[in-house]
Structure formats: C-alpha cells, structure tokens
Amino acid sequence: MILDKFSLKGKVAIVTGSNTGLGQGICKAFAEAGAKVVGVSRRPSTETAEMLGNNFYNVIADLSSCAVIPSVLKQTLDKFGRVDILVNNAGIIKREDSIDFSEGNWDSVMNVNLKTVFFLSQAVARQFIAQKSGGKIINIASMLSYQGGIRVPSYAASKSAIKGITMSLSNEWAKYGINVNGIAPGYMATNNTEALRQDGERSADILARIPAGRWGTPEDLEGAAVFLASSASDYVNGFTLAVDGGWLGR
Ligand code: NAP
C-alpha cells in the first residue's frame, strides 16, 4: 500500500540541530512516522526529548568541528545499533555588509553549514555501505541555494554549495542505494530569521513576495522530510526540493 512506503518504522535517523526550529519539527515528524531519532545539538534538546520520549536520544556535540563526527556515529550505534537516515539541518547565518565581512563570519558559517555536513555525510555513508542497507541523506539547503541574498555572503556560498554536494554525492552513492537529496525551505519563522522578522521593512518586503501569503513553519517541512527519508523516494536522487510557499516560482 502506498502509505506504507512513507513509514519509517524500524528506521534510525540522525537529525542535527534538534533542539529548536526546523530540526525539532523534523525529529517530531520522523518519530510520528515510526523512527528512532538521534538528535545532535550543542545545547540539550530538552523540549524535543520531552515531546518524543523513548524514541529520542540526544547527542551533545558542537558541529563547528569535524572532530565530533566519530563520537556522534558511535553514540548512535551504541544506542540504536544502526543508522538509516541523516538530516544535515544544523546551520548558522551571519549578517554583515560584504564590504566589511570578517574572516570569522566566513569560516564559522562554512564550517557548520558545509564542511561538517560533507564529512558527517561521508561517515554516515560509510556506515550505510558497511550495513549493506542503503540509506537516506537529506541536506537542508535554502532559497540562497538559488539566490544571492543581502548581507549574507558566507551563508549564500554555503547553501549554494549544499545544493552542489547534494548532486555530487548522489552521483557517487546512488549505486549503494543511498539517496542524497535536499530540502530548500523558504522563509520560515524560526530563530534563524528572527533578525529579519524584527526588521519591519525587510519583513514586509519578504511577506509581500511570498505567493502563499505567510511565513512558513517547521510543520510545513514535515511532509517533504518524511517523503525523502522513506522508501517512497527511492528513485529520487540529487534533487533539492523547495518548500517555500511559491517564493522561487515567482
Ligand atoms: P534555528 O532555529 O536557528 O536552528 C538552527 C539549529 O542549528 C539549532 O538547533 C542550532 O543549535 C543548530 N546549530 C547551529 N550551530 C551549531 C553547532 N555548531 N553545533 C550544533 N548545532 C548547531 O534555525 P532553523 O531555521 O531551524 O534552521 C535550520 C536549518 O534550516 C539551517 O540549516 C538553516 O540554514 C536552514 N534554513 C532556514 C530557513 C528559515 O527561514 N528559517 C530558511 C532556509 C534554510 P543552537 O540552538 O544551539 O544554536
């Protein structure tokens, strides 16, 4: 039956940035679809743990360094014995005029949003191959995978590159039964966009350009995330799906 293909029963997912925002919403959706979820976060994912109970295990790690990757994987395997899904969701944004943009604001964004994403994907893909199970990798991209944005050059660079590595990893790993895809959220009401939403003029401009007429919410990503994590998407490879209320089509 078609709805069975969307089930994540028996699957183990790693979701980075699990304490809040879009990552928390994805954790909730995966648990509702039947998965066990390992949430990786800098700060304890207390609220997410309360929502998900025994279906959730929290690994505390700072993803600004790749040094934490072996421990993230080991704790996942120690707790649940396998891994089937990785969602690279954790991400940061730094806003500064490009003419003044600092090296620190460049490196911090590129490390979390791109470098760790690549090497965590590599580590998890090696595990998928060792398990002979295949698996699913979902990279959280952005509208700035397609557009330049304003005052966020390292973010735009990192998210354009996320769309790029989604395609390149997909090309190499599809033969192992590994699907690598992306989700490009539109403008969603989370901490990431707090500063934008506080800026009356920018906020009104953005809202006026969204055909759906509203900012997105973490719930809006749930369907796409479960689809790309499930066997319903087994022949979807290397694609970044916009969930944007129509922003890109405008
Ligand atoms: P958010 O509420 O700011 O959440 C970001 C998450 O990433 C938080 O859990 C954060 O943890 C975590 N994180 C950041 N740096 C980390 C680090 N060094 N180590 C571990 N975890 C770290 O923003 P969000 O909107 O949910 O963003 C989730 C993803 O969606 C990001 O990749 C973002 O770029 C992308 N996105 C968001 C939007 C939007 O409109 N909101 C649009 C397009 C794409 P802390 O809470 O501890 O910082």
XYZ file of N, CA and C and ligand atoms in Angstrom:
798
model
N 0.848 -1.196 0.000
C 0.000 0.000 0.000
C 0.884 1.247 0.000
N 0.457 2.249 -0.703
C 1.299 3.437 -0.890
C 1.665 4.106 0.435
N 0.719 4.188 1.382
C 1.071 4.901 2.624
C 2.143 4.134 3.419
N 2.212 2.794 3.231
C 3.258 2.023 3.920
C 4.651 2.466 3.476
N 4.749 2.943 2.238
C 6.063 3.376 1.723
C 6.576 4.621 2.430
N 5.691 5.330 3.098
C 6.104 6.541 3.834
C 6.457 6.222 5.289
N 6.253 4.974 5.688
C 6.534 4.616 7.087
C 8.036 4.595 7.347
N 8.439 5.044 8.533
C 9.845 4.972 8.945
C 10.004 3.956 10.085
N 9.051 3.064 10.199
C 9.092 2.062 11.281
C 10.386 1.249 11.193
N 11.067 1.117 12.317
C 12.297 0.332 12.358
C 13.530 1.104 11.892
N 13.354 2.327 11.447
C 14.483 3.127 10.952
C 15.090 3.955 12.090
N 16.381 4.237 11.935
C 17.083 5.101 12.896
C 17.596 6.326 12.136
N 17.240 7.501 12.643
C 17.611 8.754 11.967
C 18.508 9.597 12.862
N 19.512 10.209 12.258
C 20.289 11.257 12.929
C 19.808 12.593 12.361
N 19.428 13.513 13.249
C 18.997 14.846 12.829
C 19.858 15.864 13.577
N 20.590 16.687 12.860
C 21.415 17.697 13.538
C 20.605 18.982 13.770
N 20.919 19.652 14.871
C 20.171 20.866 15.229
C 18.780 20.515 15.718
N 18.723 19.638 16.718
C 17.447 19.022 17.128
C 16.730 19.760 18.248
N 17.336 20.837 18.754
C 16.755 21.472 19.944
C 15.657 22.490 19.635
N 15.567 22.906 18.377
C 14.637 24.002 18.062
C 14.321 24.015 16.572
N 13.402 24.886 16.171
C 13.179 25.221 14.766
C 12.864 24.040 13.860
N 13.426 24.095 12.659
C 13.111 23.097 11.634
C 13.595 21.707 12.045
N 14.740 21.641 12.703
C 15.275 20.342 13.135
C 14.353 19.666 14.136
N 13.833 20.437 15.061
C 12.904 19.872 16.043
C 11.647 19.340 15.341
N 11.149 20.108 14.365
C 9.966 19.664 13.618
C 10.227 18.366 12.867
N 11.426 18.230 12.301
C 11.772 17.010 11.561
C 11.882 15.824 12.527
N 12.474 16.050 13.695
C 12.547 14.972 14.709
C 11.145 14.473 15.049
N 10.246 15.407 15.266
C 8.865 15.061 15.647
C 8.187 14.262 14.525
N 8.346 14.736 13.294
C 7.713 14.051 12.156
C 8.266 12.637 11.992
N 9.586 12.488 12.142
C 10.195 11.158 11.971
C 9.683 10.199 13.053
N 9.600 10.691 14.285
C 9.110 9.821 15.368
C 7.654 9.428 15.103
N 6.864 10.375 14.634
C 5.458 10.061 14.321
C 5.361 9.039 13.190
N 6.358 9.055 12.289
C 6.364 8.091 11.174
C 6.981 6.752 11.588
N 7.440 6.631 12.853
C 7.887 5.336 13.368
C 9.367 5.190 13.628
N 10.160 6.245 13.383
C 11.616 6.128 13.532
C 12.073 6.376 14.970
N 13.246 5.831 15.274
C 14.013 6.260 16.444
C 14.897 7.403 15.977
N 15.018 8.438 16.801
C 15.730 9.640 16.362
C 16.880 9.972 17.306
N 18.064 10.142 16.727
C 19.204 10.681 17.469
C 19.314 12.151 17.081
N 19.072 13.024 18.030
C 19.178 14.461 17.782
C 20.534 14.943 18.238
N 21.214 15.661 17.358
C 22.526 16.211 17.707
C 22.360 17.702 17.933
N 22.808 18.163 19.101
C 22.674 19.594 19.377
C 23.784 20.074 20.298
N 24.058 21.373 20.186
C 25.063 21.995 21.066
C 24.542 22.066 22.479
N 23.299 22.563 22.590
C 22.643 22.666 23.895
C 21.688 21.479 24.022
N 21.378 21.042 25.246
C 20.486 19.885 25.381
C 19.152 20.115 24.665
N 18.665 19.088 23.985
C 17.379 19.162 23.274
C 16.265 18.763 24.234
N 16.128 19.514 25.298
C 15.222 19.137 26.385
C 13.774 19.040 25.922
N 13.336 20.085 25.199
C 11.939 20.122 24.747
C 11.653 18.984 23.765
N 12.588 18.752 22.857
C 12.405 17.672 21.865
C 12.345 16.323 22.587
N 13.204 16.143 23.566
C 13.208 14.882 24.321
C 11.876 14.681 25.040
N 11.326 15.760 25.567
C 10.020 15.648 26.252
C 8.930 15.264 25.252
N 9.006 15.803 24.037
C 7.987 15.500 23.026
C 8.077 14.058 22.532
N 9.312 13.536 22.431
C 9.494 12.246 21.742
C 9.707 11.057 22.686
N 10.034 11.317 23.938
C 10.201 10.233 24.919
C 11.262 9.232 24.492
N 10.925 7.933 24.593
C 11.898 6.862 24.328
C 12.332 6.762 22.875
N 11.626 7.467 22.010
C 12.007 7.415 20.586
C 13.154 8.367 20.269
N 13.672 9.056 21.308
C 14.664 10.101 21.069
C 15.888 9.910 21.954
N 17.054 10.139 21.371
C 18.292 10.137 22.138
C 19.093 11.364 21.721
N 19.587 12.106 22.707
C 20.269 13.369 22.435
C 21.792 13.199 22.543
N 22.477 13.528 21.465
C 23.936 13.586 21.484
C 24.327 15.057 21.515
N 25.109 15.422 22.508
C 25.562 16.810 22.612
C 26.885 16.944 21.846
N 26.895 17.795 20.851
C 28.124 17.984 20.058
C 28.091 19.347 19.382
N 29.266 19.958 19.294
C 29.393 21.222 18.569
C 29.876 20.913 17.153
N 29.014 21.109 16.184
C 29.294 20.715 14.803
C 30.140 21.742 14.058
N 30.682 22.721 14.797
C 31.609 23.631 14.121
C 32.958 22.956 13.892
N 33.140 21.754 14.474
C 34.363 20.998 14.233
C 34.025 19.568 13.806
N 34.760 19.069 12.830
C 34.555 17.688 12.363
C 35.046 16.668 13.390
N 35.780 17.121 14.395
C 36.338 16.189 15.386
C 35.251 15.406 16.118
N 34.035 15.953 16.167
C 32.959 15.286 16.927
C 32.303 14.146 16.136
N 32.586 14.046 14.854
C 31.836 13.110 13.995
C 31.947 11.642 14.447
N 33.154 11.135 14.736
C 33.224 9.727 15.164
C 32.369 9.450 16.404
N 32.346 10.397 17.328
C 31.570 10.207 18.555
C 30.064 10.237 18.274
N 29.619 11.106 17.367
C 28.190 11.156 17.005
C 27.758 9.797 16.460
N 28.570 9.248 15.580
C 28.225 7.961 14.961
C 28.285 6.833 15.995
N 29.323 6.841 16.819
C 29.474 5.775 17.818
C 28.305 5.779 18.806
N 27.922 6.975 19.269
C 26.801 7.042 20.223
C 25.500 6.571 19.578
N 25.327 6.865 18.304
C 24.122 6.403 17.587
C 24.100 4.871 17.524
N 25.240 4.300 17.158
C 25.297 2.834 17.013
C 25.204 2.147 18.371
N 25.819 2.745 19.388
C 25.725 2.165 20.741
C 24.280 2.165 21.217
N 23.550 3.228 20.898
C 22.182 3.361 21.408
C 21.187 2.526 20.601
N 21.248 2.628 19.264
C 20.202 2.009 18.435
C 20.723 0.949 17.456
N 22.058 0.752 17.394
C 22.605 -0.379 16.638
C 22.778 -0.169 15.142
N 22.225 0.890 14.583
C 22.322 1.116 13.150
C 21.945 2.568 12.838
N 22.094 2.933 11.592
C 21.578 4.245 11.159
C 21.067 4.102 9.727
N 19.929 4.736 9.456
C 19.292 4.634 8.134
C 19.097 5.985 7.456
N 19.071 7.047 8.251
C 18.714 8.376 7.730
C 19.620 9.413 8.407
N 20.123 10.357 7.622
C 20.844 11.508 8.185
C 20.196 12.774 7.654
N 19.854 13.685 8.552
C 19.388 15.016 8.129
C 20.407 16.043 8.604
N 21.079 16.659 7.648
C 22.028 17.733 7.954
C 21.251 19.038 8.011
N 20.771 19.347 9.208
C 19.910 20.525 9.386
C 20.614 21.673 10.099
N 21.520 21.374 11.033
C 22.146 22.443 11.826
C 22.778 23.466 10.887
N 22.553 24.720 11.186
C 23.128 25.749 10.330
C 23.089 27.093 11.020
N 23.992 27.964 10.598
C 24.019 29.316 11.163
C 24.092 30.332 10.032
N 23.779 31.572 10.381
C 23.823 32.667 9.401
C 24.491 33.869 10.067
N 25.338 34.558 9.370
C 25.964 35.785 9.880
C 25.650 36.919 8.912
N 25.137 38.012 9.467
C 24.725 39.144 8.627
C 25.704 40.308 8.803
N 26.305 40.715 7.705
C 27.240 41.846 7.715
C 27.420 42.285 6.265
N 27.577 43.577 6.031
C 27.823 44.034 4.660
C 29.041 43.308 4.090
N 28.952 42.891 2.842
C 30.065 42.140 2.242
C 31.361 42.946 2.245
N 31.251 44.257 2.160
C 32.455 45.090 2.099
C 33.234 45.028 3.420
N 32.536 44.717 4.502
C 33.185 44.625 5.819
C 33.275 43.189 6.331
N 32.763 42.230 5.598
C 32.555 40.869 6.114
C 33.861 40.271 6.641
N 33.818 39.724 7.854
C 35.038 39.258 8.503
C 35.344 37.803 8.157
N 36.614 37.459 8.317
C 37.037 36.079 8.081
C 36.342 35.147 9.077
N 36.144 35.656 10.295
C 35.459 34.835 11.307
C 34.046 34.487 10.882
N 33.327 35.478 10.332
C 31.957 35.230 9.882
C 31.918 34.329 8.642
N 32.997 34.341 7.893
C 33.089 33.413 6.747
C 33.320 31.988 7.256
N 34.373 31.818 8.078
C 34.773 30.464 8.484
C 33.723 29.785 9.364
N 33.133 30.543 10.288
C 32.186 29.886 11.209
C 31.004 29.314 10.437
N 30.509 30.076 9.458
C 29.357 29.607 8.673
C 29.748 28.429 7.781
N 30.884 28.565 7.118
C 31.290 27.484 6.205
C 31.569 26.188 6.972
N 32.111 26.297 8.183
C 32.404 25.081 8.955
C 31.140 24.325 9.318
N 30.151 25.028 9.884
C 28.927 24.340 10.331
C 28.055 23.956 9.131
N 27.886 24.893 8.200
C 26.895 24.698 7.134
C 27.389 23.815 5.996
N 28.727 23.663 5.882
C 29.230 22.929 4.713
C 30.268 21.854 5.061
N 31.340 22.251 5.754
C 32.429 21.287 5.960
C 31.950 20.094 6.800
N 31.316 20.380 7.927
C 30.850 19.282 8.777
C 29.770 18.469 8.077
N 28.938 19.141 7.277
C 27.888 18.424 6.528
C 28.529 17.384 5.610
N 29.580 17.808 4.904
C 30.229 16.868 3.982
C 30.826 15.683 4.745
N 31.592 15.970 5.806
C 32.302 14.863 6.463
C 31.379 13.992 7.325
N 30.293 14.572 7.841
C 29.312 13.735 8.542
C 28.589 12.828 7.530
N 28.274 13.388 6.378
C 27.644 12.576 5.321
C 28.566 11.430 4.911
N 29.852 11.736 4.765
C 30.816 10.700 4.390
C 30.861 9.582 5.437
N 30.903 9.973 6.726
C 30.973 8.970 7.803
C 29.713 8.112 7.829
N 28.563 8.751 7.665
C 27.298 8.000 7.705
C 27.157 7.137 6.453
N 27.584 7.629 5.314
C 27.518 6.822 4.080
C 28.415 5.585 4.205
N 29.574 5.740 4.837
C 30.444 4.558 5.058
C 29.715 3.525 5.915
N 28.949 4.008 6.903
C 28.179 3.100 7.758
C 27.058 2.426 6.953
N 26.366 3.194 6.107
C 25.322 2.604 5.248
C 25.928 1.477 4.398
N 27.117 1.745 3.864
C 27.758 0.754 2.986
C 28.151 -0.474 3.804
N 28.688 -0.250 5.012
C 29.062 -1.385 5.872
C 27.836 -2.209 6.266
N 26.716 -1.533 6.473
C 25.474 -2.237 6.839
C 24.848 -2.948 5.630
N 25.305 -2.584 4.426
C 24.693 -3.062 3.161
C 23.192 -2.773 3.123
N 22.828 -1.605 3.667
C 21.412 -1.286 3.833
C 20.932 -0.172 2.913
N 21.857 0.549 2.299
C 21.462 1.810 1.682
C 21.087 2.793 2.761
N 20.562 3.929 2.352
C 20.173 4.916 3.358
C 19.763 6.223 2.695
N 19.391 7.152 3.529
C 18.867 8.439 3.045
C 19.639 9.575 3.699
N 20.095 10.508 2.896
C 20.723 11.728 3.422
C 19.921 12.912 2.897
N 19.512 13.779 3.814
C 18.738 14.968 3.446
C 19.512 16.190 3.935
N 19.880 17.043 3.004
C 20.605 18.268 3.353
C 19.644 19.447 3.336
N 19.667 20.228 4.400
C 18.779 21.397 4.431
C 19.490 22.557 3.736
N 18.952 22.908 2.602
C 19.506 23.968 1.758
C 18.789 25.277 2.093
N 18.464 26.083 1.098
C 17.872 27.395 1.367
C 17.429 28.032 0.048
N 16.640 29.090 0.143
C 16.400 29.922 -1.040
C 17.740 30.456 -1.565
N 18.714 30.608 -0.654
C 20.019 31.136 -1.059
C 20.915 30.044 -1.639
N 20.340 28.865 -1.902
C 20.981 27.899 -2.806
C 20.731 28.321 -4.251
N 19.754 29.229 -4.438
C 19.345 29.677 -5.774
C 19.555 31.171 -5.973
N 19.603 31.916 -4.879
C 19.666 33.376 -4.957
C 20.823 33.876 -4.099
N 21.153 35.149 -4.250
C 22.327 35.676 -3.565
C 22.101 36.218 -2.169
N 20.866 36.654 -1.900
C 20.611 37.249 -0.592
C 21.292 38.596 -0.442
N 21.128 39.187 0.728
C 21.697 40.508 1.004
C 22.407 40.453 2.350
N 23.676 40.799 2.390
C 24.481 40.873 3.624
C 24.753 39.497 4.237
N 24.623 38.422 3.442
C 24.863 37.084 3.990
C 25.734 36.250 3.040
N 26.928 36.785 2.655
C 27.693 36.094 1.596
C 28.160 34.687 1.975
N 28.562 34.472 3.228
C 29.034 33.114 3.571
C 27.867 32.136 3.619
N 26.707 32.622 4.050
C 25.509 31.765 4.060
C 25.126 31.387 2.636
N 25.090 32.380 1.732
C 24.733 32.088 0.338
C 25.741 31.118 -0.277
N 27.027 31.321 0.020
C 28.052 30.413 -0.521
C 27.845 28.998 0.018
N 27.595 28.902 1.320
C 27.450 27.565 1.914
C 26.213 26.848 1.384
N 25.118 27.574 1.227
C 23.879 26.909 0.808
C 23.884 26.601 -0.690
N 24.560 27.422 -1.505
C 24.730 27.048 -2.910
C 25.565 25.770 -2.989
N 26.590 25.709 -2.151
C 27.450 24.520 -2.153
C 26.703 23.291 -1.631
N 25.781 23.487 -0.726
C 24.980 22.350 -0.231
C 24.199 21.730 -1.381
N 23.618 22.574 -2.211
C 22.891 22.052 -3.367
C 23.873 21.326 -4.295
N 25.064 21.864 -4.424
C 26.077 21.226 -5.275
C 26.508 19.867 -4.751
N 26.831 19.784 -3.456
C 27.300 18.475 -2.950
C 26.144 17.477 -2.870
N 24.922 17.973 -2.742
C 23.775 17.052 -2.784
C 23.778 16.307 -4.121
N 24.035 17.030 -5.193
C 24.095 16.380 -6.510
C 25.342 15.514 -6.636
N 26.477 16.019 -6.171
C 27.710 15.262 -6.422
C 27.751 13.979 -5.584
N 27.309 14.038 -4.327
C 27.293 12.816 -3.503
C 26.281 11.822 -4.051
N 25.171 12.352 -4.524
C 24.151 11.495 -5.115
C 24.708 10.716 -6.309
N 25.485 11.408 -7.142
C 26.059 10.745 -8.317
C 26.943 9.562 -7.928
N 27.690 9.731 -6.820
C 28.628 8.673 -6.434
C 27.988 7.574 -5.595
N 26.923 7.899 -4.857
C 26.421 6.955 -3.862
C 25.089 6.299 -4.220
N 24.447 6.741 -5.295
C 23.178 6.103 -5.693
C 23.379 4.599 -5.904
N 24.561 4.233 -6.379
C 24.819 2.804 -6.668
C 24.829 1.947 -5.389
N 24.977 2.590 -4.242
C 24.919 1.852 -2.962
C 23.508 1.865 -2.361
N 22.555 2.391 -3.104
C 21.203 2.508 -2.547
C 21.086 3.670 -1.577
N 21.988 4.621 -1.707
C 21.948 5.814 -0.856
C 21.339 6.961 -1.661
N 20.258 7.514 -1.149
C 19.623 8.681 -1.786
C 20.099 9.930 -1.058
N 20.693 10.848 -1.804
C 21.089 12.136 -1.231
C 20.231 13.213 -1.891
N 19.428 13.869 -1.092
C 18.549 14.923 -1.602
C 18.578 16.118 -0.659
N 17.996 17.199 -1.100
C 17.958 18.398 -0.263
C 16.543 18.922 -0.128
N 16.356 19.725 0.890
C 15.117 20.497 1.029
C 15.538 21.959 1.151
N 14.952 22.800 0.313
C 15.227 24.235 0.392
C 14.020 24.922 1.018
N 14.094 25.204 2.318
C 12.962 25.904 2.937
C 12.905 27.338 2.441
N 11.702 27.855 2.350
C 11.532 29.277 2.076
C 11.772 30.074 3.346
N 11.050 31.128 3.518
C 11.231 31.982 4.700
C 10.353 31.434 5.820
N 11.020 30.845 6.830
C 10.317 30.148 7.900
C 10.506 30.904 9.214
N 9.487 30.892 10.025
C 9.546 31.614 11.298
C 10.283 30.771 12.345
N 11.603 30.979 12.445
C 12.446 30.305 13.449
C 13.480 31.315 13.947
N 14.371 30.858 14.832
C 15.435 31.749 15.333
C 16.290 32.301 14.194
N 16.480 31.464 13.167
C 17.332 31.831 12.028
C 16.874 33.132 11.366
N 15.578 33.379 11.370
C 15.032 34.555 10.688
C 14.510 35.615 11.665
N 14.860 35.438 12.939
C 14.380 36.378 13.972
C 14.757 37.824 13.612
N 16.046 38.027 13.250
C 16.513 39.393 12.956
C 15.762 39.972 11.756
N 15.544 39.136 10.735
C 14.806 39.604 9.546
C 13.393 39.995 9.908
N 12.747 39.159 10.738
C 11.344 39.421 11.070
C 11.200 40.642 11.971
N 12.298 40.985 12.687
C 12.272 42.189 13.528
C 12.460 43.466 12.697
N 13.004 43.308 11.483
C 13.247 44.455 10.610
C 11.969 44.705 9.808
N 11.189 45.713 10.233
C 9.862 45.945 9.683
C 9.826 46.007 8.161
N 10.782 46.757 7.592
C 10.763 46.956 6.148
C 11.093 45.662 5.399
N 12.173 44.989 5.820
C 12.580 43.739 5.146
C 11.493 42.679 5.310
N 10.934 42.617 6.513
C 9.914 41.613 6.816
C 8.692 41.812 5.908
N 8.261 43.068 5.744
C 7.095 43.353 4.897
C 7.404 43.040 3.437
N 8.625 43.373 2.986
C 9.022 43.076 1.598
C 8.956 41.575 1.336
N 9.489 40.813 2.286
C 9.538 39.354 2.122
C 8.115 38.787 2.077
N 7.315 39.193 3.024
C 5.941 38.665 3.094
C 5.165 38.984 1.811
N 5.357 40.191 1.300
C 4.623 40.601 0.093
C 5.015 39.764 -1.119
N 6.215 39.153 -1.068
C 6.708 38.382 -2.227
C 6.384 36.889 -2.131
N 5.831 36.450 -0.998
C 5.531 35.014 -0.832
C 4.109 34.752 -1.353
N 3.979 34.011 -2.469
C 2.639 33.789 -3.007
C 1.666 33.190 -1.991
N 2.146 32.338 -1.107
C 1.247 31.725 -0.121
C 0.771 32.743 0.918
N 1.421 33.915 0.974
C 0.944 34.993 1.834
C 1.254 34.824 3.310
N 2.185 33.944 3.633
C 2.572 33.789 5.043
C 3.986 33.212 5.125
N 4.642 33.413 6.277
C 5.924 32.759 6.544
C 5.645 31.277 6.773
N 6.622 30.442 6.471
C 6.478 29.007 6.729
C 6.704 28.679 8.197
N 6.382 27.452 8.555
C 6.579 26.962 9.931
C 7.309 25.618 9.867
N 7.870 25.168 10.975
C 8.511 23.840 10.969
C 7.568 22.741 10.475
N 6.286 22.845 10.776
C 5.325 21.817 10.326
C 5.285 21.726 8.802
N 5.523 22.848 8.135
C 5.459 22.850 6.671
C 6.517 21.946 6.030
N 7.592 21.653 6.751
C 8.660 20.809 6.186
C 8.430 19.325 6.413
N 7.490 18.994 7.284
C 7.384 17.609 7.754
C 7.124 16.616 6.623
N 6.196 16.971 5.718
C 5.845 16.039 4.640
C 7.020 15.757 3.723
N 7.727 16.825 3.342
C 8.878 16.651 2.443
C 9.971 15.830 3.130
N 10.185 16.079 4.421
C 11.249 15.366 5.142
C 10.928 13.871 5.240
N 9.690 13.542 5.581
C 9.326 12.124 5.695
C 9.379 11.461 4.324
N 8.921 12.142 3.295
C 8.992 11.596 1.931
C 10.434 11.250 1.562
N 11.346 12.211 1.759
C 12.738 11.984 1.333
C 13.471 11.004 2.244
N 12.946 10.762 3.441
C 13.560 9.794 4.357
C 13.016 8.386 4.153
N 11.957 8.264 3.384
C 11.236 6.985 3.306
C 11.453 6.306 1.955
N 10.973 5.069 1.846
C 11.160 4.354 0.577
C 10.261 4.912 -0.515
N 9.352 5.819 -0.170
C 8.535 6.481 -1.199
C 9.405 7.290 -2.169
N 10.628 7.620 -1.738
C 11.508 8.448 -2.592
C 12.721 7.663 -3.106
N 12.593 6.333 -3.199
C 13.769 5.524 -3.544
C 14.386 5.862 -4.909
N 13.621 6.456 -5.810
C 14.167 6.781 -7.139
C 14.313 8.292 -7.304
N 14.419 8.985 -6.186
C 14.663 10.439 -6.207
C 16.105 10.646 -5.758
N 16.937 11.184 -6.630
C 18.367 11.303 -6.327
C 18.897 12.681 -6.703
N 19.553 13.312 -5.752
C 20.310 14.536 -6.060
C 19.476 15.787 -6.267
N 18.218 15.727 -5.836
C 17.328 16.863 -6.089
C 17.103 17.672 -4.813
N 17.046 18.980 -4.964
C 16.738 19.849 -3.821
C 15.335 20.406 -4.009
N 14.464 19.983 -3.117
C 13.032 20.294 -3.209
C 12.726 21.571 -2.426
N 12.175 22.554 -3.103
C 11.804 23.795 -2.415
C 10.476 23.618 -1.685
N 10.460 24.060 -0.443
C 9.211 24.104 0.347
C 9.102 25.563 0.788
N 8.513 26.376 -0.079
C 8.741 27.814 0.015
C 7.502 28.686 -0.191
N 6.322 28.069 -0.167
C 5.117 28.880 -0.370
C 5.085 29.569 -1.719
N 5.893 29.074 -2.675
C 5.882 29.610 -4.029
C 6.955 30.650 -4.322
N 7.842 30.924 -3.334
C 8.837 32.000 -3.482
C 9.659 31.871 -4.757
N 10.197 30.697 -5.045
C 11.118 30.547 -6.180
C 10.409 30.633 -7.520
N 9.151 30.256 -7.524
C 8.416 30.255 -8.783
C 7.976 31.646 -9.208
N 8.153 32.593 -8.300
C 7.624 33.930 -8.599
C 8.566 34.719 -9.497
P 17.485 27.774 14.117
O 16.195 27.801 14.839
O 18.490 28.840 14.321
O 18.154 26.334 14.298
C 19.461 26.047 13.889
C 19.901 24.785 14.574
O 21.265 24.513 14.260
C 19.798 24.915 16.090
O 19.411 23.689 16.617
C 21.247 25.237 16.432
O 21.584 24.967 17.760
C 21.956 24.311 15.479
N 23.361 24.632 15.405
C 23.909 25.785 14.983
N 25.237 25.722 15.114
C 25.537 24.513 15.637
C 26.726 23.872 16.020
N 27.927 24.462 15.910
N 26.657 22.623 16.523
C 25.468 22.012 16.680
N 24.295 22.571 16.347
C 24.332 23.820 15.831
O 17.186 27.842 12.564
P 16.278 26.964 11.606
O 15.528 27.917 10.797
O 15.564 25.877 12.319
O 17.425 26.380 10.682
C 17.592 25.008 10.394
C 18.248 24.879 9.040
O 17.363 25.403 8.055
C 19.540 25.661 8.898
O 20.471 24.921 8.117
C 19.105 26.905 8.150
O 20.144 27.486 7.431
C 18.053 26.318 7.252
N 17.097 27.272 6.704
C 16.266 28.016 7.500
C 15.387 28.894 6.906
C 14.445 29.749 7.698
O 13.769 30.588 7.088
N 14.324 29.579 8.995
C 15.320 29.010 5.528
C 16.171 28.246 4.753
C 17.048 27.378 5.351
P 21.582 26.185 18.833
O 20.149 26.448 19.134
O 22.363 25.623 19.963
O 22.268 27.339 18.166
